[in-house]
CSV table of C-alpha atoms and ligand atoms in Angstrom, one decimal:
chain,number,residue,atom,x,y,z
A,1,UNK,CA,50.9,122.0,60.8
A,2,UNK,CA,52.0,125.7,59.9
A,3,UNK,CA,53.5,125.5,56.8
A,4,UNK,CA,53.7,129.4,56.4
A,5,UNK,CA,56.7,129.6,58.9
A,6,UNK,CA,59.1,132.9,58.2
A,7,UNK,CA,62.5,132.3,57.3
A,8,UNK,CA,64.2,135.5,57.4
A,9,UNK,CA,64.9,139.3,59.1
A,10,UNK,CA,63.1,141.7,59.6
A,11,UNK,CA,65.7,144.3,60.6
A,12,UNK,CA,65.5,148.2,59.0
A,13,UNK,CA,68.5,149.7,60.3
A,14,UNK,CA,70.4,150.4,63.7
A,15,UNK,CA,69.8,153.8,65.8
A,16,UNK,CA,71.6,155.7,68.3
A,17,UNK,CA,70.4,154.3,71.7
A,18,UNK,CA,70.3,158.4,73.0
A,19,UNK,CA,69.4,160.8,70.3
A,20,UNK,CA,67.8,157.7,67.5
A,21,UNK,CA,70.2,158.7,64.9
A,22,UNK,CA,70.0,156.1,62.3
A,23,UNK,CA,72.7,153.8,61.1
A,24,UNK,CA,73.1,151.5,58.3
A,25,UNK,CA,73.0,147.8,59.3
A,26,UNK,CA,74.8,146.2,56.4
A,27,UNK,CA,78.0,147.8,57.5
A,28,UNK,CA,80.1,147.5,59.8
A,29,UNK,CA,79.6,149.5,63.2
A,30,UNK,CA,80.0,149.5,66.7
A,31,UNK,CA,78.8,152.4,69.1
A,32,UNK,CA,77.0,155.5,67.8
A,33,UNK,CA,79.6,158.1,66.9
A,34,UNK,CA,77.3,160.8,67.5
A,35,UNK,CA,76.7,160.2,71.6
A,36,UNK,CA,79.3,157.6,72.0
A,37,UNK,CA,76.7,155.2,73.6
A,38,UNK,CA,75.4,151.8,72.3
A,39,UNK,CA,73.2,151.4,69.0
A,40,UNK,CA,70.5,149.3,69.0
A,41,UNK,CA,68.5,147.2,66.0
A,42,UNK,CA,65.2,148.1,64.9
A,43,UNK,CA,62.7,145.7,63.3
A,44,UNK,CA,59.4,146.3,61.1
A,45,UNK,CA,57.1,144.0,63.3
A,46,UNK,CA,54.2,145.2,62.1
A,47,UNK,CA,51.1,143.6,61.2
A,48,UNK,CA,53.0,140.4,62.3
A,49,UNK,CA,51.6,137.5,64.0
A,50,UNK,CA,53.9,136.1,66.4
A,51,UNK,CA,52.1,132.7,66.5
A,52,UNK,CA,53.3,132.5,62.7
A,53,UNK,CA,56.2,133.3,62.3
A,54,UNK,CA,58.3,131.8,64.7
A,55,UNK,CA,60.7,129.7,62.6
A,56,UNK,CA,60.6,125.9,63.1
A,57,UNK,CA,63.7,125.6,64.8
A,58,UNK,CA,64.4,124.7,68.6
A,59,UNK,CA,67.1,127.2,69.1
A,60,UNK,CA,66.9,131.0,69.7
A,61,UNK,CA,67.3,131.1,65.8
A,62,UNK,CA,63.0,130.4,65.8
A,63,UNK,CA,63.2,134.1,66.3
A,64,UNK,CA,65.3,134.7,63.3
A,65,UNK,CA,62.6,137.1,62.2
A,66,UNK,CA,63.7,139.7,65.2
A,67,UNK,CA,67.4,138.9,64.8
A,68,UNK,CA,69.9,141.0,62.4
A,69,UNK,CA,70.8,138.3,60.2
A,70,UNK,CA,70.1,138.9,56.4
A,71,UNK,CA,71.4,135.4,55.0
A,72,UNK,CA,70.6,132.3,56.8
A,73,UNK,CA,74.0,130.6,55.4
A,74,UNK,CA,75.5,133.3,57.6
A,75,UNK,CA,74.5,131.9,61.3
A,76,UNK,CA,76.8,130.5,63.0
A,77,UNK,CA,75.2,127.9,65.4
A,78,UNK,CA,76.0,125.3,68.1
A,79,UNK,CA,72.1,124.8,69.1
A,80,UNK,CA,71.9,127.7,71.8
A,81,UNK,CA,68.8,128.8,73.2
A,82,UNK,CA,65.7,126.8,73.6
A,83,UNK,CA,66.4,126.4,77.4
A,84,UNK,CA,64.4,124.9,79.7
A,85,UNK,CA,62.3,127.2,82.7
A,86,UNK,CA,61.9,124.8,85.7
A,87,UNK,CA,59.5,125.5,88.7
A,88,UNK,CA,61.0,125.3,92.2
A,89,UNK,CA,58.4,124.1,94.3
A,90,UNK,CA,60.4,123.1,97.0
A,91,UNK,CA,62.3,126.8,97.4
A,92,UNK,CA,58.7,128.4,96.3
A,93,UNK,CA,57.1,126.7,99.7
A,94,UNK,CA,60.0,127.6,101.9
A,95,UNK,CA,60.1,131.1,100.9
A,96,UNK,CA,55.8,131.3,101.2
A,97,UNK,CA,56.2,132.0,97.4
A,98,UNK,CA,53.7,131.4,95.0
A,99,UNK,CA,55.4,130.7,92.6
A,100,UNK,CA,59.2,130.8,92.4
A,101,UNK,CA,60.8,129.8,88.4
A,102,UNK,CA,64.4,129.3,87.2
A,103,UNK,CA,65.4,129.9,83.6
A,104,UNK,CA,68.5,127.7,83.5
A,105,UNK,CA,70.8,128.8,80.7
A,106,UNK,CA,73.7,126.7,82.4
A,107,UNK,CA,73.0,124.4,79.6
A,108,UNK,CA,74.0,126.5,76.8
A,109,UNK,CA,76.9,125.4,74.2
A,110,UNK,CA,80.0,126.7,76.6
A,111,UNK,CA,78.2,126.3,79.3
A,112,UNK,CA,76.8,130.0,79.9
A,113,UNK,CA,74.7,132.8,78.5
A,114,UNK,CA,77.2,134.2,76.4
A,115,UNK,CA,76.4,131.8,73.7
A,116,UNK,CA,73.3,133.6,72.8
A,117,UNK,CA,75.1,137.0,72.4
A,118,UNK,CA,78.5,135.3,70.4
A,119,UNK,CA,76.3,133.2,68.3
A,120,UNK,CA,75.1,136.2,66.9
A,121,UNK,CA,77.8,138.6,67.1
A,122,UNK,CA,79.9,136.3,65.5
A,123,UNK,CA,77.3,135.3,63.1
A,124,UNK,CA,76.7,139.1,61.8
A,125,UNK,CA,80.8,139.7,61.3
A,126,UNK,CA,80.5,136.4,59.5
A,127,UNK,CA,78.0,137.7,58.0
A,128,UNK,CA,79.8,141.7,57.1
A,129,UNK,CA,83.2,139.4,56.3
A,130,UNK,CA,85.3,140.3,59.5
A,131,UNK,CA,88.3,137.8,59.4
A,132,UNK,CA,89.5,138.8,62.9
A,133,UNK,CA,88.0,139.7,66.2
A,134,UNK,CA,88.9,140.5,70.2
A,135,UNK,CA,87.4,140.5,73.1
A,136,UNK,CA,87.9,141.3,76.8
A,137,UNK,CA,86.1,138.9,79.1
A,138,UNK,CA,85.7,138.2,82.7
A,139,UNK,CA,85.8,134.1,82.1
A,140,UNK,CA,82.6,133.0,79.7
A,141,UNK,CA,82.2,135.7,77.0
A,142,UNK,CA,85.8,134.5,76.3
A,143,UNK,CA,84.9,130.7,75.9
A,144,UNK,CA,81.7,131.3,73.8
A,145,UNK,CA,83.2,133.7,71.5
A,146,UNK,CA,86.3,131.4,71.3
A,147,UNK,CA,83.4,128.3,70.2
A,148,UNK,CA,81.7,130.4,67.8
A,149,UNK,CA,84.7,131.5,65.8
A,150,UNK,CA,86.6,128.2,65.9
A,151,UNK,CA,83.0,127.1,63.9
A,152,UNK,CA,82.5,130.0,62.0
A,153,UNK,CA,86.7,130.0,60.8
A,154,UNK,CA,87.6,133.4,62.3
A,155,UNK,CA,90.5,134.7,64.3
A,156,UNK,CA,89.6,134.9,67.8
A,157,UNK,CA,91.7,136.9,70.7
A,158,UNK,CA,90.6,136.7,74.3
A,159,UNK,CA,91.8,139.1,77.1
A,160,UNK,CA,91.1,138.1,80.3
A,161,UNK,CA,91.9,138.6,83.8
A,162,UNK,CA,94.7,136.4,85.3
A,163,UNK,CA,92.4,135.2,88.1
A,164,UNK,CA,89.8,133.4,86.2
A,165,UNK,CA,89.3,130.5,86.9
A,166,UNK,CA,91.8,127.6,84.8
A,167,UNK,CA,88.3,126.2,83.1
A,168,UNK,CA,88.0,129.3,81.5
A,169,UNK,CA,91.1,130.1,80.0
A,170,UNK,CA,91.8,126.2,78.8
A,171,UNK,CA,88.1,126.1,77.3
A,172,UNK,CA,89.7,129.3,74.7
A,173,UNK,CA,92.8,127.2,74.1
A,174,UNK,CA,91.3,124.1,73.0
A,175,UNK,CA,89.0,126.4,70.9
A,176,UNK,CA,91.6,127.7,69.2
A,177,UNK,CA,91.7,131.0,70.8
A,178,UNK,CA,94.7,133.4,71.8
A,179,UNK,CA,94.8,133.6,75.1
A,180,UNK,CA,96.0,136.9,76.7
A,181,UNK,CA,96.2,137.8,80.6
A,182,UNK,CA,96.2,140.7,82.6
A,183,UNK,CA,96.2,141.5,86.1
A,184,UNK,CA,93.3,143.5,87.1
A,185,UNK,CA,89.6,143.3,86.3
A,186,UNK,CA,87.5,143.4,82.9
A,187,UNK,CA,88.0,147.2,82.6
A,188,UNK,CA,91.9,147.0,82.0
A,189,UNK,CA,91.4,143.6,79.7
A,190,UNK,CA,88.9,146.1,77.5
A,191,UNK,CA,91.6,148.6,77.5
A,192,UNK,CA,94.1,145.6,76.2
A,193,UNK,CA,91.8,144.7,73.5
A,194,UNK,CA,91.1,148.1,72.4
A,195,UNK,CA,95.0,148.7,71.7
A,196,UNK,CA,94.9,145.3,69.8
A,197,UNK,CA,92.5,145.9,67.8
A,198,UNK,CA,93.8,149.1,66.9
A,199,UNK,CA,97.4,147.1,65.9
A,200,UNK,CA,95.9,144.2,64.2
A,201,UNK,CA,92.8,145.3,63.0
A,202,UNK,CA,90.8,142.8,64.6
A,203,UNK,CA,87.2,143.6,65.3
A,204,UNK,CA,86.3,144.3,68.9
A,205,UNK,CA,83.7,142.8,70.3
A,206,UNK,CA,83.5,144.5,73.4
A,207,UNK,CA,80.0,144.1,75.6
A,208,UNK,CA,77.4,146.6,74.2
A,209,UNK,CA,79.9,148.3,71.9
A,210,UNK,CA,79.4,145.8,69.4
A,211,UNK,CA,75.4,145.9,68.9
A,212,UNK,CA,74.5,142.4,68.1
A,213,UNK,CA,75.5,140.3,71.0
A,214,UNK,CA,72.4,142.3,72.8
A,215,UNK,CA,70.0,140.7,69.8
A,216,UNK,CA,70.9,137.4,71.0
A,217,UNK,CA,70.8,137.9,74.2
A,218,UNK,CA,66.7,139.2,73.3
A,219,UNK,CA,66.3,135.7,73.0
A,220,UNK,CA,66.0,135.3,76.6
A,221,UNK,CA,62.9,137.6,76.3
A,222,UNK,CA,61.1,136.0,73.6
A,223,UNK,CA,61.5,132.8,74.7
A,224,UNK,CA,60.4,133.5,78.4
A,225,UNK,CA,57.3,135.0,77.0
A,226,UNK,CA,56.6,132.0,74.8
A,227,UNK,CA,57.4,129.4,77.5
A,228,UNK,CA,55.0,130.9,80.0
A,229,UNK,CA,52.1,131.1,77.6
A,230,UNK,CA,52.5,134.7,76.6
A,231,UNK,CA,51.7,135.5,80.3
A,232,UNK,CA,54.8,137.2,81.6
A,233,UNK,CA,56.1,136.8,85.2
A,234,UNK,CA,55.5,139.6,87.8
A,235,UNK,CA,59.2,139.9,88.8
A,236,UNK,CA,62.6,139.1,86.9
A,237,UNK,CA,65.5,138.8,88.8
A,238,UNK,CA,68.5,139.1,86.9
A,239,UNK,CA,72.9,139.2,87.7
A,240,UNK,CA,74.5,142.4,85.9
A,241,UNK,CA,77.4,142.8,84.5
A,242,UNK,CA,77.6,144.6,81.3
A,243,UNK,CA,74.1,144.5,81.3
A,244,UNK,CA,73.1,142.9,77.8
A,245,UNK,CA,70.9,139.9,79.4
A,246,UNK,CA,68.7,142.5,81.4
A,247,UNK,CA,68.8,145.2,78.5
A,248,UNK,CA,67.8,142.6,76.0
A,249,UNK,CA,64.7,141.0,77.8
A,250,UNK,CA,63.3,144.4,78.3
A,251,UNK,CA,64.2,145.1,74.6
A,252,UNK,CA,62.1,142.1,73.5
A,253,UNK,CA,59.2,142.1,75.6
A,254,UNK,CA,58.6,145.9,74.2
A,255,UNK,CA,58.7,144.5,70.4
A,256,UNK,CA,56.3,142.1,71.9
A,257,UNK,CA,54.2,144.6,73.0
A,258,UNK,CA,54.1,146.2,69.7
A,259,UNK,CA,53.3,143.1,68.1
A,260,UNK,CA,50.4,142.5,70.4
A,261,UNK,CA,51.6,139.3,71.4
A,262,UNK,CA,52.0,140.2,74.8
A,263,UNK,CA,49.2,142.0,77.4
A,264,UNK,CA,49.4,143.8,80.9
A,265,UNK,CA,51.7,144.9,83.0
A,266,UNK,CA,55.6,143.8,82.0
A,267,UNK,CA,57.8,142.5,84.8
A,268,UNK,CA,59.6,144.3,87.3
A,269,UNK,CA,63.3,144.1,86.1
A,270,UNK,CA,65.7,143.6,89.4
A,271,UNK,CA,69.3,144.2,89.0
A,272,UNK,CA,71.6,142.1,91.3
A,273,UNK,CA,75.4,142.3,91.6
A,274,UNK,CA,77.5,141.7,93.8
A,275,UNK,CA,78.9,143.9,97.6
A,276,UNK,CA,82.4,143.9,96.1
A,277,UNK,CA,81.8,145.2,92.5
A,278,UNK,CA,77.8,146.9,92.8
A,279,UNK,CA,78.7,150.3,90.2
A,280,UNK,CA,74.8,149.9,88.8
A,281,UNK,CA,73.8,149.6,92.0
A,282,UNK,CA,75.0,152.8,93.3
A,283,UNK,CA,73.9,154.7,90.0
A,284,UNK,CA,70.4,153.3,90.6
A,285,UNK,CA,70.6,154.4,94.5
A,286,UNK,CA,72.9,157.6,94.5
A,287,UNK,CA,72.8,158.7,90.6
A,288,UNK,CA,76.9,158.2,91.0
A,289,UNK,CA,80.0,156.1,92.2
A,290,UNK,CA,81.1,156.6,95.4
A,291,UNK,CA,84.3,159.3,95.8
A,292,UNK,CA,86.1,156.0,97.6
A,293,UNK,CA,84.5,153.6,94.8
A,294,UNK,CA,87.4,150.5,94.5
A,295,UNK,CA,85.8,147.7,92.8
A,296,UNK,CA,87.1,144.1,93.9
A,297,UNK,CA,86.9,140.9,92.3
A,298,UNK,CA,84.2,138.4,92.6
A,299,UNK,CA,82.7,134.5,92.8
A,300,UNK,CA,80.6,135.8,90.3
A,301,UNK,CA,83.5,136.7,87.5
A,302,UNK,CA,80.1,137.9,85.3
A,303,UNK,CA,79.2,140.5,87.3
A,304,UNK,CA,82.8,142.2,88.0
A,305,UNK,CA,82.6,144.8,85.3
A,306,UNK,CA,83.4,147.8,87.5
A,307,UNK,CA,82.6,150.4,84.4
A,308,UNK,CA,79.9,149.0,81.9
A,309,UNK,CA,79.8,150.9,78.9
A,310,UNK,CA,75.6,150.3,78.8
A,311,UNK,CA,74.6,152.1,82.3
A,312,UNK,CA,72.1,154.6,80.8
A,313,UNK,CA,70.2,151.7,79.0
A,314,UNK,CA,70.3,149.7,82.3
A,315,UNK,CA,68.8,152.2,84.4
A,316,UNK,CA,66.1,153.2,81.7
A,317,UNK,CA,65.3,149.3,82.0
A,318,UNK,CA,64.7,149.8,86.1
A,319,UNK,CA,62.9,152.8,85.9
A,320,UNK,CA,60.4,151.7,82.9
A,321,UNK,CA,59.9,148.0,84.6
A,322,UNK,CA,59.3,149.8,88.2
A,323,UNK,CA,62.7,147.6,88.9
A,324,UNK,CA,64.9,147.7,91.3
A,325,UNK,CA,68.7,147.2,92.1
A,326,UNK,CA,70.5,145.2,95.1
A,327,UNK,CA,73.4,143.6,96.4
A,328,UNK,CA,74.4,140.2,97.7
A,329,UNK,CA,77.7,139.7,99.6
A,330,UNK,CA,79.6,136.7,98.3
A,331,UNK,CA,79.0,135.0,101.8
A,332,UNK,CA,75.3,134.6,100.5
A,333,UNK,CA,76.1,133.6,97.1
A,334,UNK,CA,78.4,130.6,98.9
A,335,UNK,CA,75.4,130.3,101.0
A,336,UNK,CA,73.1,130.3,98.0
A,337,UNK,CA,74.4,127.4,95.7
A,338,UNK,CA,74.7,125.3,98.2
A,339,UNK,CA,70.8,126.1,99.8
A,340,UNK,CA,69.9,125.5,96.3
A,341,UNK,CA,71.7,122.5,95.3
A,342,UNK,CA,70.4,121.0,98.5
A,343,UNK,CA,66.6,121.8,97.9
A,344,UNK,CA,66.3,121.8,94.4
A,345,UNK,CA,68.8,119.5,93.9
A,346,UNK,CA,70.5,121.6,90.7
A,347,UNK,CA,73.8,123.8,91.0
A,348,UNK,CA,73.4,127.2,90.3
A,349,UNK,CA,76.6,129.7,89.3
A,350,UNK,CA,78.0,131.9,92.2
A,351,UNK,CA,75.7,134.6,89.4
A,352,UNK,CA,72.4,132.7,89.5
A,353,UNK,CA,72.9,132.1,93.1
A,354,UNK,CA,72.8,135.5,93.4
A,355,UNK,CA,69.3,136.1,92.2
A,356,UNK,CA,67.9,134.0,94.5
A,357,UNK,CA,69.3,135.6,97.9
A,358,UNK,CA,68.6,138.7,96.1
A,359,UNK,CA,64.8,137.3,95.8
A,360,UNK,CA,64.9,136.2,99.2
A,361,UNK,CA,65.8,139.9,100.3
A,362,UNK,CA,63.1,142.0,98.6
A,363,UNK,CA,60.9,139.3,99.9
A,364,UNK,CA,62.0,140.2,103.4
A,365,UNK,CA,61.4,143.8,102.9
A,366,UNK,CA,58.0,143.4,101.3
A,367,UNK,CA,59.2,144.6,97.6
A,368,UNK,CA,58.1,140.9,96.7
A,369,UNK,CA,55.0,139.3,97.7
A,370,UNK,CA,54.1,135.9,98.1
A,371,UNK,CA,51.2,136.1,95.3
A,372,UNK,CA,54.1,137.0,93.1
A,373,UNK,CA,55.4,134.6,90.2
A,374,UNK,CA,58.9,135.5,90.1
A,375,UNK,CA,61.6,134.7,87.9
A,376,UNK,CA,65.0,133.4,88.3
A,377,UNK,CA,67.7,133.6,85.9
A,378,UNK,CA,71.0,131.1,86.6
A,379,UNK,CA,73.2,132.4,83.5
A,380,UNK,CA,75.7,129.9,83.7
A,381,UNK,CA,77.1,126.9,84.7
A,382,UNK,CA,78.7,126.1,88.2
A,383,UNK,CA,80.9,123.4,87.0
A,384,UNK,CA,83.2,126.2,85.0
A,385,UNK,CA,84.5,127.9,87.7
A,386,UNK,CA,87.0,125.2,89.3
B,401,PLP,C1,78.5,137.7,81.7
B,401,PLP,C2,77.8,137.1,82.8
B,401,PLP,C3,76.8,137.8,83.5
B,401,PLP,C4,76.5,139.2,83.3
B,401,PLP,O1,75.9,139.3,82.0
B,401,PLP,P1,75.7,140.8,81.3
B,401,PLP,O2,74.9,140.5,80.2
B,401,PLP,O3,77.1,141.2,81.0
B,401,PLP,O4,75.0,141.6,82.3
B,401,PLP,C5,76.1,137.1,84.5
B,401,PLP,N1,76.4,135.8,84.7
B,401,PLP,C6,77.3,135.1,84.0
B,401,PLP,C7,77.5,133.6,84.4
B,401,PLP,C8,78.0,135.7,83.0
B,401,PLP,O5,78.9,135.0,82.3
């Protein structure tokens, strides 16, 4: 028994994610004023022992000690995290995969992801006394932040596009939520929330321009690290959006790395989104959107986000991991879940679906090999989008 178990943060202060500018954490702040691009946390981790002190809990709050939260009365929580990483044997022999995974973060609280990031957003404006927030969501940021606030007693507004599925928008109502609409994609619902929080002084907690929901989304890092032994993966396939899952992985296996905790090569980071609505995908091939560029809606509501706020992070994330980016069409996402759910006998989101045609692609053109242990990441739940 390890008695000597943490119980705290270890957070020094926020920076500016392009020129490292620092920024107090125990205010209130969203993107850095100084290059208008995201902030990120920083964390004295030295001469710390991973082993000890990961916090006896079986939710991503074990990593409290890498999280931005001062006082543990301020964390909001509905158990998220913690979730399991199955092996697909069947799908790993009819590929000629060594060794194909799935990190199945369907079974969150609110079915999705999102939990991780809106657990702790909502946890720190708990914690800096924010009464009232906003966000602009393509379906399950909505929902989770929605949860989180109905727990923590804060005002929540969700904007969201009109052609989300009905799941999505009921789930906000019955948490409590206000419930706005808008034709078009997640780009115009930002611009929506941005004028409301300017009226009612609500917080916004817009994807990457708030800087916490990325620490919860780390989680995903640490705990794939823990759960294979400290050995990481050689490939991590991953559906963008906004980017906070991919940027945060990368973000914790580096504080790994400087904890020691970690050794060898990191994983190469793919990026997969989909034919209709693929901006980091052009930025990774062409260093620009097309003249022509029209984003369309998607299956895979996470990953319409036609003008993330986080590209430069994302791309740094590619280049550093030797990544690379793709896209699937939503034929072969349809194609995907149902493959899977057939094999594997589990039902992946249009999103998670996505990862593994993408796999199945770079596999095709060599980029993956069949001595490869590779990574999936289903981010949410299929069941939601009805
Ligand atoms: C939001 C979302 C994504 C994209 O996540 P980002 O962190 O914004 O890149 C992928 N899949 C699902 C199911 C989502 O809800």
């Amino acid at each position: 028994m390890n008695n000597h178990r943490f119980n705290g943060s270890l957070i020094t202060h926020l920076v500016c994610s392009k020129c490292n500018t620092f920024f107090n954490h125990q205010v209130v702040q969203t993107f850095a004023t100084c290059c208008n691009v995201p902030l990120s946390a920083e964390y004295d981790l030295r001469n710390q022992s991973i082993k000890e002190i990961i916090a006896n809990d079986y939710s991503m709050w074990r990593y409290h000690f890498a999280l931005p939260i001062l006082d543990s009365s301020n964390i909001v929580s509905l158990n998220e995290g913690y979730t399991p990483i199955s092996h697909l044997n069947k799908l790993s022999n009819q590929l000629s995969l060594n060794a194909l995974y799935l990190k199945d973060e369907s079974v969150n609280p609110t079915g999705s992801f999102k939990a991780r990031g809106l657990s702790m957003g909502v946890s720190k404006a708990k914690e800096l006394g924010i009464k009232r927030m906003v966000i602009p969501t393509a379906g399950n940021a909505g929902g989770a932040m929605s949860a989180y606030c109905a727990k923590a007693g804060i005002e929540a507004t969700v904007v969201m596009p009109k052609h989300t599925a009905d799941t999505l928008k009921e789930e906000c109502r019955l948490y409590g939520a206000n419930l706005i609409q808008m034709d078009g994609l997640i780009d115009l619902c930002g611009k929506k929330a941005r004028e409301i929080a300017a009226s009612t002084g609500a917080f916004d907690m817009s994807t990457m321009k708030e800087p916490y929901r990325l620490e919860g989304k780390k989680t995903l890092g640490y705990e794939i690290a823990e759960q294979f032994n400290w050995e990481l993966p050689d490939i991590i396939v991953y559906p963008a959006g906004g980017g906070t899952g991919l940027i945060g992985i990368w973000k914790a296996f580096k504080e790994l790395v400087s904890m020691g905790a970690v050794k060898g090569l990191l994983p190469k980071m793919v990026l997969v989104q989909s034919v209709e609505c693929s901006p980091m995908v052009h930025l990774f091939n062409d260093g620009q959107l097309p003249i022509n560029y029209s984003p369309k809606p998607s299956a895979a509501l996470g990953l319409a986000v036609p003008y993330p706020f986080a590209t430069a992070m994302m791309l740094a994330v590619l280049k550093e991991s030797n990544g690379i980016a793709l896209t699937v069409t939503e034929e072969e996402m349809e194609m995907g879940v149902e493959a899977i759910a057939k094999i594997e006998g589990v039902l992946l989101s249009p999103e998670g679906a996505a990862t593994y045609k993408a796999t199945q692609k770079l596999f095709e053109l060599g980029w993956v090999k069949n001595t490869d242990k590779v990574l999936l990441v289903n981010t949410g739940s299929w069941y939601k989008y009805r």
